[in-house]
PDB file of C-alpha atoms in Angstrom:
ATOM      1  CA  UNK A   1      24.094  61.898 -25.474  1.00 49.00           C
ATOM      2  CA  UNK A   2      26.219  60.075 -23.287  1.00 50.00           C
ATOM      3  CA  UNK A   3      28.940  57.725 -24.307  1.00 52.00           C
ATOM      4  CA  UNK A   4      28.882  55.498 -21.462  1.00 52.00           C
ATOM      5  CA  UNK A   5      27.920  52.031 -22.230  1.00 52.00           C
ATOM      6  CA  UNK A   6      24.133  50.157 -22.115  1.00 53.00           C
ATOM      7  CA  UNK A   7      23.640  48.833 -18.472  1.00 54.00           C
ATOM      8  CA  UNK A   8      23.604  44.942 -19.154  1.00 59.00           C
ATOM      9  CA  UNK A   9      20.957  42.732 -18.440  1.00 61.00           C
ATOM     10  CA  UNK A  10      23.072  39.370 -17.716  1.00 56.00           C
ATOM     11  CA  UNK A  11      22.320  39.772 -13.738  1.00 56.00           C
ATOM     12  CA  UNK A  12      18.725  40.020 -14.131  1.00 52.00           C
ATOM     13  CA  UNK A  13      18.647  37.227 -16.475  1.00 55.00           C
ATOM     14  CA  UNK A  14      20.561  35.367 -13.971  1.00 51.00           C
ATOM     15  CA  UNK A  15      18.525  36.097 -11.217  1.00 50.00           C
ATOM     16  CA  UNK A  16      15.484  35.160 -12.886  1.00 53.00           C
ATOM     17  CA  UNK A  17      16.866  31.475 -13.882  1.00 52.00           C
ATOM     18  CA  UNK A  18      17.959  31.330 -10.383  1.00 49.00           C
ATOM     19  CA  UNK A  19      14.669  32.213  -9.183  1.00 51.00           C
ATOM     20  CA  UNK A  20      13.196  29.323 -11.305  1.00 51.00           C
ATOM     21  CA  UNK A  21      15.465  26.628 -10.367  1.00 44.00           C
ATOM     22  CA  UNK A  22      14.663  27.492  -6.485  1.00 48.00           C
ATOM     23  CA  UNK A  23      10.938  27.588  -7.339  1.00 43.00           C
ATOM     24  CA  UNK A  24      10.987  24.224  -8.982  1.00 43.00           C
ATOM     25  CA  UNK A  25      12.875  22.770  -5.906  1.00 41.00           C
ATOM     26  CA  UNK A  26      10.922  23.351  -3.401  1.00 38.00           C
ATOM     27  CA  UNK A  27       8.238  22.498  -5.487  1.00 39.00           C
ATOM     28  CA  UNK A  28       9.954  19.076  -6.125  1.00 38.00           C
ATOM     29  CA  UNK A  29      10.145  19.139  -2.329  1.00 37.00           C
ATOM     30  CA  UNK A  30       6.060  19.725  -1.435  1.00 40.00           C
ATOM     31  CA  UNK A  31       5.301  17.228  -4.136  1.00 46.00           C
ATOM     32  CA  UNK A  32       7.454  14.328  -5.469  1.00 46.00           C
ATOM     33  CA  UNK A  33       5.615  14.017  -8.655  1.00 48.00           C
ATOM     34  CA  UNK A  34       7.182  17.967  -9.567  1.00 47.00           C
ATOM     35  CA  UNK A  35      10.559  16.227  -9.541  1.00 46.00           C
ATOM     36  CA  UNK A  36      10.035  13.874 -12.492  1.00 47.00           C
ATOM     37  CA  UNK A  37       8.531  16.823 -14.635  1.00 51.00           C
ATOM     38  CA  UNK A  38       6.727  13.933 -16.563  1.00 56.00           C
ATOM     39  CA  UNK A  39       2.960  12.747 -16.375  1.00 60.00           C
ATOM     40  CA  UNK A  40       2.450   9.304 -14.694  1.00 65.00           C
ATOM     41  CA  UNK A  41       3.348   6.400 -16.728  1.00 82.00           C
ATOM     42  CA  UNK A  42       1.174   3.596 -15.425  1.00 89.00           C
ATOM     43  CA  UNK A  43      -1.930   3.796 -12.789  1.00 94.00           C
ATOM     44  CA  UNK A  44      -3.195   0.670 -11.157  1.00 95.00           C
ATOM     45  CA  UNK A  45      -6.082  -0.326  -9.021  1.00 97.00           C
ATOM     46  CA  UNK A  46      -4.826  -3.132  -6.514  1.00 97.00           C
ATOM     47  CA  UNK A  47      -7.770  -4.965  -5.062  1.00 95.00           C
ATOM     48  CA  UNK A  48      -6.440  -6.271  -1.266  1.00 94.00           C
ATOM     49  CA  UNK A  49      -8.787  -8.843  -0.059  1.00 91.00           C
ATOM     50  CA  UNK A  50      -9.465 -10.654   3.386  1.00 87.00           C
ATOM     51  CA  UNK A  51     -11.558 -13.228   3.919  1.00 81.00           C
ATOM     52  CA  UNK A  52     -14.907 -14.608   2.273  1.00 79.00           C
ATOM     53  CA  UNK A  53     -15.033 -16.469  -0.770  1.00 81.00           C
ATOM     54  CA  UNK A  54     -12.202 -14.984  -2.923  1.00 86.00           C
ATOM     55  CA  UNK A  55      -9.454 -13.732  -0.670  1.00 89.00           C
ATOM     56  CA  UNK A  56      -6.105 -12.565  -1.899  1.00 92.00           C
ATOM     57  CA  UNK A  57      -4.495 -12.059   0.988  1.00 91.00           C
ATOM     58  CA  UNK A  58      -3.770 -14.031   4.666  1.00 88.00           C
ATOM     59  CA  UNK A  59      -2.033 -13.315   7.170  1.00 88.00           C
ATOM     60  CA  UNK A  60       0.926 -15.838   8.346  1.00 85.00           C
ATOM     61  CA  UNK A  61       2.478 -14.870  11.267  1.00 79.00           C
ATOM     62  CA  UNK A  62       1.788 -12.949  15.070  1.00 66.00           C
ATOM     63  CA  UNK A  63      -1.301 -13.262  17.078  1.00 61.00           C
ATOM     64  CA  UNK A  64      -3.887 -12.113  14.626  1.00 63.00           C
ATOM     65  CA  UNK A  65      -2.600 -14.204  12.070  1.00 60.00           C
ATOM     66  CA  UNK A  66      -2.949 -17.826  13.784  1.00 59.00           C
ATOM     67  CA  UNK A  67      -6.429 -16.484  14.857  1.00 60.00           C
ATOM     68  CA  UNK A  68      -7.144 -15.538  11.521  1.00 61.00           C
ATOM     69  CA  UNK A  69      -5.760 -18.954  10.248  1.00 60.00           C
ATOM     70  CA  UNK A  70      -7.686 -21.041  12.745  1.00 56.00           C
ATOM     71  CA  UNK A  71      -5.626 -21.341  15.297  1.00 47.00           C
ATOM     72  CA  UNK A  72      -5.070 -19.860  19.295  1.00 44.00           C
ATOM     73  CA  UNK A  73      -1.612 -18.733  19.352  1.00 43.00           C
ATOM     74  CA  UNK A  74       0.607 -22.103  21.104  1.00 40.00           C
ATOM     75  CA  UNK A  75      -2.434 -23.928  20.930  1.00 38.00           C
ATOM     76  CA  UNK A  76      -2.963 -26.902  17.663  1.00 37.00           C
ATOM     77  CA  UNK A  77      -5.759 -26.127  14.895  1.00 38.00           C
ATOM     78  CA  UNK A  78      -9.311 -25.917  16.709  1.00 37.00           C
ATOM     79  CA  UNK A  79     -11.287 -25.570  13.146  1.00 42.00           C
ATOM     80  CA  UNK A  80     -11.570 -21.888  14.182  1.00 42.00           C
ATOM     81  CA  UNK A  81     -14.908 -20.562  13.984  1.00 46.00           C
ATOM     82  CA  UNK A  82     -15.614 -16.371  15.325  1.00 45.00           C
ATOM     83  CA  UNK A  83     -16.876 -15.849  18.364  1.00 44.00           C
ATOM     84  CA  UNK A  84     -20.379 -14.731  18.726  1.00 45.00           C
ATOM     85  CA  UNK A  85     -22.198 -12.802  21.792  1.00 42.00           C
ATOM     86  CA  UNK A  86     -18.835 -11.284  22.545  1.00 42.00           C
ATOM     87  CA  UNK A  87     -17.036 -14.460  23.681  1.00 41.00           C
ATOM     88  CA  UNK A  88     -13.387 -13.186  23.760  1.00 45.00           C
ATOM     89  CA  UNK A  89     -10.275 -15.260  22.909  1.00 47.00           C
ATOM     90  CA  UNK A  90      -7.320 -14.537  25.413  1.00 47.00           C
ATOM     91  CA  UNK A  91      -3.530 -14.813  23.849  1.00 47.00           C
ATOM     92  CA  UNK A  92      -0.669 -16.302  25.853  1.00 44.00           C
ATOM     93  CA  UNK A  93       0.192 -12.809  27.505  1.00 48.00           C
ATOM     94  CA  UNK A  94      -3.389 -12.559  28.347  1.00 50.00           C
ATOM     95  CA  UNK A  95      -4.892  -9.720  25.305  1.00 54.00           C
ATOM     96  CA  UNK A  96      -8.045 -10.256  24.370  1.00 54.00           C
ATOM     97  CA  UNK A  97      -8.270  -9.771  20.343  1.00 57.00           C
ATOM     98  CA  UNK A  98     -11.609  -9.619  18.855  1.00 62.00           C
ATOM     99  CA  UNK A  99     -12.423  -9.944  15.577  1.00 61.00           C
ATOM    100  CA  UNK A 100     -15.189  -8.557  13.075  1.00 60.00           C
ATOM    101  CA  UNK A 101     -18.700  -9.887  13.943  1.00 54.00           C
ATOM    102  CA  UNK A 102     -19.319  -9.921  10.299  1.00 55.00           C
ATOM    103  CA  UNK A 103     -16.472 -11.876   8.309  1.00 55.00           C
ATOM    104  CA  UNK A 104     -14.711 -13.196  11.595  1.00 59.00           C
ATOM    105  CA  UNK A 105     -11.960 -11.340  10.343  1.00 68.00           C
ATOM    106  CA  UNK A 106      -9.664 -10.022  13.444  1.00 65.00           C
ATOM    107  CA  UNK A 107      -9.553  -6.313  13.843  1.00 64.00           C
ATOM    108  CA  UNK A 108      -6.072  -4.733  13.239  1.00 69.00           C
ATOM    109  CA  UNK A 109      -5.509  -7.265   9.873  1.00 77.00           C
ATOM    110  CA  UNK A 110      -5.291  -5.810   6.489  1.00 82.00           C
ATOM    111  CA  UNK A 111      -4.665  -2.415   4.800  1.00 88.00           C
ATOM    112  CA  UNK A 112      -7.972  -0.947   5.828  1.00 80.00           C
ATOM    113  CA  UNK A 113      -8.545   2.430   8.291  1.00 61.00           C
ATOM    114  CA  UNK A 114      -8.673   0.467  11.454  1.00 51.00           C
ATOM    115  CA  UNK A 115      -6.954   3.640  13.695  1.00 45.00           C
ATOM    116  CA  UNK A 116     -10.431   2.953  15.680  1.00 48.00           C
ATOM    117  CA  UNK A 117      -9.309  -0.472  15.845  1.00 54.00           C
ATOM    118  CA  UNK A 118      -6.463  -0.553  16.937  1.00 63.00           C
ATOM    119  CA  UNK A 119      -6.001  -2.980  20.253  1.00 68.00           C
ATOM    120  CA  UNK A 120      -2.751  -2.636  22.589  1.00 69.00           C
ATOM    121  CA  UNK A 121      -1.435  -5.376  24.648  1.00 68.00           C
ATOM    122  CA  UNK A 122      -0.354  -5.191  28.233  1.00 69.00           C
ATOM    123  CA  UNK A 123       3.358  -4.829  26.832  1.00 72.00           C
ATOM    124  CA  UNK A 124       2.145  -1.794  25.345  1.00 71.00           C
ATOM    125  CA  UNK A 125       2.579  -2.953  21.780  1.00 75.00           C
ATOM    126  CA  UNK A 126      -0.678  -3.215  19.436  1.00 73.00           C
ATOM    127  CA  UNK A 127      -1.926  -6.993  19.220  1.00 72.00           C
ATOM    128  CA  UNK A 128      -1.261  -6.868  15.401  1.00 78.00           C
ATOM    129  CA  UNK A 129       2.632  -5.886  15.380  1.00 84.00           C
ATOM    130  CA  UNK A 130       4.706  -7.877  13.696  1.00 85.00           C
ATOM    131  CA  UNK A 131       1.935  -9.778  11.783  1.00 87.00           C
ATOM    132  CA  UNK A 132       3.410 -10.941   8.028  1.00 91.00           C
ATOM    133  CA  UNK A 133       0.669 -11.050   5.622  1.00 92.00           C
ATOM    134  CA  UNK A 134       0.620 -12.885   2.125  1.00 95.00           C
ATOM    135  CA  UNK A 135      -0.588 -11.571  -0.506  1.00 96.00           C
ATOM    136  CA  UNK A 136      -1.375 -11.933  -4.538  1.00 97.00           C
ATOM    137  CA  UNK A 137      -3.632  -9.453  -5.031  1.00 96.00           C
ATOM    138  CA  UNK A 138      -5.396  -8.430  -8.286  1.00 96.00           C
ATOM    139  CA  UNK A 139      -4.479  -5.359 -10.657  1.00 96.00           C
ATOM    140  CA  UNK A 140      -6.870  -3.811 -12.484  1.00 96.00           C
ATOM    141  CA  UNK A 141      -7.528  -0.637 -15.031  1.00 94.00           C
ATOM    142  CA  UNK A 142     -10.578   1.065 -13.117  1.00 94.00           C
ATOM    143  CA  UNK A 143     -11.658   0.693  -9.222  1.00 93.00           C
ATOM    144  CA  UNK A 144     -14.247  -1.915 -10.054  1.00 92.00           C
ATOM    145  CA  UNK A 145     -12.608  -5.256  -9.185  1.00 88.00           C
ATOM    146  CA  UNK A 146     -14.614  -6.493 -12.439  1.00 88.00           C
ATOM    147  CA  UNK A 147     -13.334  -4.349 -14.658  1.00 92.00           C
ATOM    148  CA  UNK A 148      -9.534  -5.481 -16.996  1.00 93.00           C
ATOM    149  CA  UNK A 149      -7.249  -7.050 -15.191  1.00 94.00           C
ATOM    150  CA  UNK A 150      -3.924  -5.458 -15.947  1.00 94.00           C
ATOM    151  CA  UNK A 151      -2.066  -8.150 -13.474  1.00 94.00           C
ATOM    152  CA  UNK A 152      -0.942  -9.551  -9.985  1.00 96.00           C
ATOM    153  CA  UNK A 153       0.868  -7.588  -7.253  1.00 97.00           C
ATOM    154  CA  UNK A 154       2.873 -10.461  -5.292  1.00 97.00           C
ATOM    155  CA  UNK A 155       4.704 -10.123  -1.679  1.00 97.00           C
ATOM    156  CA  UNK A 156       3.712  -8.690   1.823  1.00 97.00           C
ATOM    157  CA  UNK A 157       3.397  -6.701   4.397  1.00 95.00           C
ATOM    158  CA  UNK A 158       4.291  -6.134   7.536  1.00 94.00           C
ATOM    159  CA  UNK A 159       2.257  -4.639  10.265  1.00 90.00           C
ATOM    160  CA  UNK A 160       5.585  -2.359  11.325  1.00 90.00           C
ATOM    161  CA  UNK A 161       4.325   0.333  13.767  1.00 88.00           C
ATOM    162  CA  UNK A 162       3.810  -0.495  17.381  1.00 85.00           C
ATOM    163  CA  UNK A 163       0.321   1.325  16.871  1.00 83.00           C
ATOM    164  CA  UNK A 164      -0.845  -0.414  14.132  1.00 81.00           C
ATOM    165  CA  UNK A 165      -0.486   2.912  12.219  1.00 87.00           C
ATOM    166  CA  UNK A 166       1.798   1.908   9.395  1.00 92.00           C
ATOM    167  CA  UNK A 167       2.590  -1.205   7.282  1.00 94.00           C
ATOM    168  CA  UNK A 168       5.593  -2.041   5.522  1.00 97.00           C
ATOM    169  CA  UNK A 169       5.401  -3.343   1.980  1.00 97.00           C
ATOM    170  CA  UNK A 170       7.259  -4.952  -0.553  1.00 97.00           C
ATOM    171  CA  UNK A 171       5.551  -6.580  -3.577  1.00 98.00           C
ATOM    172  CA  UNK A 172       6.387  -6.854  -7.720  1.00 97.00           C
ATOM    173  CA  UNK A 173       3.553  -5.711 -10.008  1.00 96.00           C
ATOM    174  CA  UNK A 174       3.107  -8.293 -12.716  1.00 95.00           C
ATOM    175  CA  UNK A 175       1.835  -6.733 -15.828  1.00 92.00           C
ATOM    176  CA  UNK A 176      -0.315  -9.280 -17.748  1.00 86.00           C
ATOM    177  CA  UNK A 177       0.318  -9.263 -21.707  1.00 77.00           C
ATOM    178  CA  UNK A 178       4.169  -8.075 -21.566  1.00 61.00           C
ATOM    179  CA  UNK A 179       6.458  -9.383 -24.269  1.00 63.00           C
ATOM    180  CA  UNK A 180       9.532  -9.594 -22.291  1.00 63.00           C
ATOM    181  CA  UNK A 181       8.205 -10.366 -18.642  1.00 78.00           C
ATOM    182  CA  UNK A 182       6.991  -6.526 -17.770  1.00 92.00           C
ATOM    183  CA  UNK A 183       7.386  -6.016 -13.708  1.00 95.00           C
ATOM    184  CA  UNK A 184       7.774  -3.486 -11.483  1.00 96.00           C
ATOM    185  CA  UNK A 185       9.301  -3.641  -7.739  1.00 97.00           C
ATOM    186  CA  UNK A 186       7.805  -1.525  -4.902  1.00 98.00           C
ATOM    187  CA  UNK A 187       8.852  -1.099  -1.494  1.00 98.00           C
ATOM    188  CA  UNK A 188       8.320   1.705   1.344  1.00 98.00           C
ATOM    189  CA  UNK A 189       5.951   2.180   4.148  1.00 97.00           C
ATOM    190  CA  UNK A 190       2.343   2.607   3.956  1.00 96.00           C
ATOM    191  CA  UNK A 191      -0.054   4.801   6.229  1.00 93.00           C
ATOM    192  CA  UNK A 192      -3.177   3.185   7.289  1.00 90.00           C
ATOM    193  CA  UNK A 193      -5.698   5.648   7.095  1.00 86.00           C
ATOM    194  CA  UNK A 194      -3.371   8.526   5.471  1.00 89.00           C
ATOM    195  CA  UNK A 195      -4.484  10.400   2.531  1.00 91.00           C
ATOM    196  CA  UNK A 196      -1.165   9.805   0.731  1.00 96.00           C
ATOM    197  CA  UNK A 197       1.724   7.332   0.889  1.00 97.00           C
ATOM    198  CA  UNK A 198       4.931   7.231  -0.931  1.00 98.00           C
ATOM    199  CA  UNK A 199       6.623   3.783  -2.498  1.00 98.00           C
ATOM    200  CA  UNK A 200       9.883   3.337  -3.534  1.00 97.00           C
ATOM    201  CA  UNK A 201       9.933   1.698  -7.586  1.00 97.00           C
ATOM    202  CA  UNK A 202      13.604  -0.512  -6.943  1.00 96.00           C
ATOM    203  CA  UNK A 203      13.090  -2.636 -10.226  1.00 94.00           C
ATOM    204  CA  UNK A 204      11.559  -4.117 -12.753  1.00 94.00           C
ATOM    205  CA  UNK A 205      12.099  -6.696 -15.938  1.00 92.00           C
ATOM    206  CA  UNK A 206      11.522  -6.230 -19.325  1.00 91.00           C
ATOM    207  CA  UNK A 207      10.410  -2.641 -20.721  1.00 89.00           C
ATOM    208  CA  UNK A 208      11.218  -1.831 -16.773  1.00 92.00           C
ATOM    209  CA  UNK A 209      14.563  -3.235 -16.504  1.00 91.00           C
ATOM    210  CA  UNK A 210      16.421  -1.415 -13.860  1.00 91.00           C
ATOM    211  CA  UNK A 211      13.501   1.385 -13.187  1.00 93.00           C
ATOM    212  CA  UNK A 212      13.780   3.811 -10.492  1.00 93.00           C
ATOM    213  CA  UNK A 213      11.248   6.236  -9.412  1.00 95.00           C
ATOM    214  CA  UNK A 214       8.273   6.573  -6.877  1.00 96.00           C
ATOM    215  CA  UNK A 215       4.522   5.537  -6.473  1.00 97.00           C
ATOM    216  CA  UNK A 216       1.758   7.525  -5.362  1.00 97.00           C
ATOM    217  CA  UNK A 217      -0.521   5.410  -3.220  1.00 97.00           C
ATOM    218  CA  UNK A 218      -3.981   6.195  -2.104  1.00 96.00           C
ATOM    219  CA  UNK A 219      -7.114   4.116  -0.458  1.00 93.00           C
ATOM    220  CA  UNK A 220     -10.393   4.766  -2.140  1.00 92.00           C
ATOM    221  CA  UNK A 221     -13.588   3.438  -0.984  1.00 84.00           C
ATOM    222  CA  UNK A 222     -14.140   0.106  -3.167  1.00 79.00           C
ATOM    223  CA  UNK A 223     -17.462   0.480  -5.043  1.00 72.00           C
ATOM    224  CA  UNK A 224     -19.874  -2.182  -3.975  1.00 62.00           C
ATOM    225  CA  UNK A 225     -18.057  -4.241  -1.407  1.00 58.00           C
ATOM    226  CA  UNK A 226     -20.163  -6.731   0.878  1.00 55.00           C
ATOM    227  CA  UNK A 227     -18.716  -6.923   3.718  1.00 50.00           C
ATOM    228  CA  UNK A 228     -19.853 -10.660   4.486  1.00 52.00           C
ATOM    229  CA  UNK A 229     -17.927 -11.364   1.374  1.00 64.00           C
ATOM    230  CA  UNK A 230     -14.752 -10.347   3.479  1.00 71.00           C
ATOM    231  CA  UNK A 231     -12.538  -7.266   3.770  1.00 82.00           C
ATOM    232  CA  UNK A 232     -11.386  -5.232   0.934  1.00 88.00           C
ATOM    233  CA  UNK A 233      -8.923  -2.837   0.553  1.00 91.00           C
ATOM    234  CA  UNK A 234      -8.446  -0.964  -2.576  1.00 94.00           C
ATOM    235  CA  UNK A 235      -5.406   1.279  -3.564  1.00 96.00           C
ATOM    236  CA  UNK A 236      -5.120   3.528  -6.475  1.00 97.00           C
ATOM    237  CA  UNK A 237      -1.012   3.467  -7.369  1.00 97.00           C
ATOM    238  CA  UNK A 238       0.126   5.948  -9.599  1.00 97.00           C
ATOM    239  CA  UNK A 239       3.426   5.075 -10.718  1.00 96.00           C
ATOM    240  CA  UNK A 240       6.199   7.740 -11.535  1.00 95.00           C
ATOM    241  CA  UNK A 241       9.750   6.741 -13.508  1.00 93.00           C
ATOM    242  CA  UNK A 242      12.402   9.015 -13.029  1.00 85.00           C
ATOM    243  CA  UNK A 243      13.627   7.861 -16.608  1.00 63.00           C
TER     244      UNK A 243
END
């Protein structure tokens, strides 16, 4: 027999770890959620609504927002009411926004897929850039909007794109029932139309005092919406904490 010694296996083991921790990387990379290594701790259904009986959101500022509030943009409060038979209302620099035959509601508002909505200006800039909208929208547990209500989601967004592609957010997610004032603070941009979006958690009170992580959010098709009954939006968030 031979009396040199064993070959060691410390460099395989090594290798292998450092295989691991470069797998779980770029995993963390492709998908966010691989970087917490923890299930999500909350999931909410936010219920964005314009118009009709019960809205929970209005836009406040920019061309689609004083139509949207009643008004032509420079001109005094007309008791708006939405053109029929195609009548077009001209802005200052001489657009021509039109809004939903249905709800009134002017195209290129809201959260909704509206990329075939989308109306440019003669600057070159989509009629809804820059509009601020207002919102205090409902939480629940499940996609129907009658099902719990877990709490409010209150802030706004910003129509941020030139395109109308994206919308910036920023909102806190009051959670009904907390002992201690439970909130969370979101803020990133959001993709009209994309499967996906990523927000930023920068926040919260009570059992989420000084949270940090990320939120999953995704537009589903709200069950049962009439469309006469205005425009509804609904996002499934799925909220990760980093600790």
């Amino acid at each position: 027999m031979s009396g040199g010694s064993p070959p060691s296996i410390f460099p395989a083991i090594l290798l292998i770890a450092l295989l691991h921790v470069g797998m779980t990387m770029v995993a963390a990379v492709l998908d966010p959620a691989a970087a917490t290594g923890k299930e999500p701790i909350l999931e909410l259904y936010m219920h964005d609504i314009l118009g009709g009986s019960n809205p929970t959101a209005r836009p406040i500022t920019g061309l689609l927002g004083n139509i949207y509030n009643g008004q032509v943009p420079f001109a005094r409060p007309i008791g708006f009411i939405p053109p029929r038979g195609g009548v077009a209302i001209p802005n200052a620099n001489g657009a021509i926004p039109t809004v939903n035959g249905l709800n009134g509601i002017p195209l290129g508002t809201g959260l909704g897929n509206q990329n075939d909505q989308n109306q440019m200006g003669p600057d070159g800039l989509g009629l809804g850039f820059g509009t601020i909208t207002v919102i205090d929208d409902v939480l629940t547990s499940a996609p129907e909007l009658g099902s719990q209500t877990v709490g409010k989601a209150q802030g706004v967004y910003v129509a941020s794109s030139a395109d109308g592609a994206t919308q910036m957010m920023t909102f806190t997610a009051m959670i009904e029932g907390g002992e201690y004032g439970d909130s969370l603070n979101f803020y990133g941009i959001y993709g009209i139309g994309s499967s996906m979006s990523y927000l930023s958690v920068i926040g919260g009170t009570g059992k989420f005092k000084n949270a940090c992580g990320f939120a999953e959010v995704r537009s589903l098709i709200p069950p049962g919406q009439n469309v006469k009954e205005g425009a509804e939006t609904l996002l499934r968030i799925t909220v990760h904490l980093s600790h």
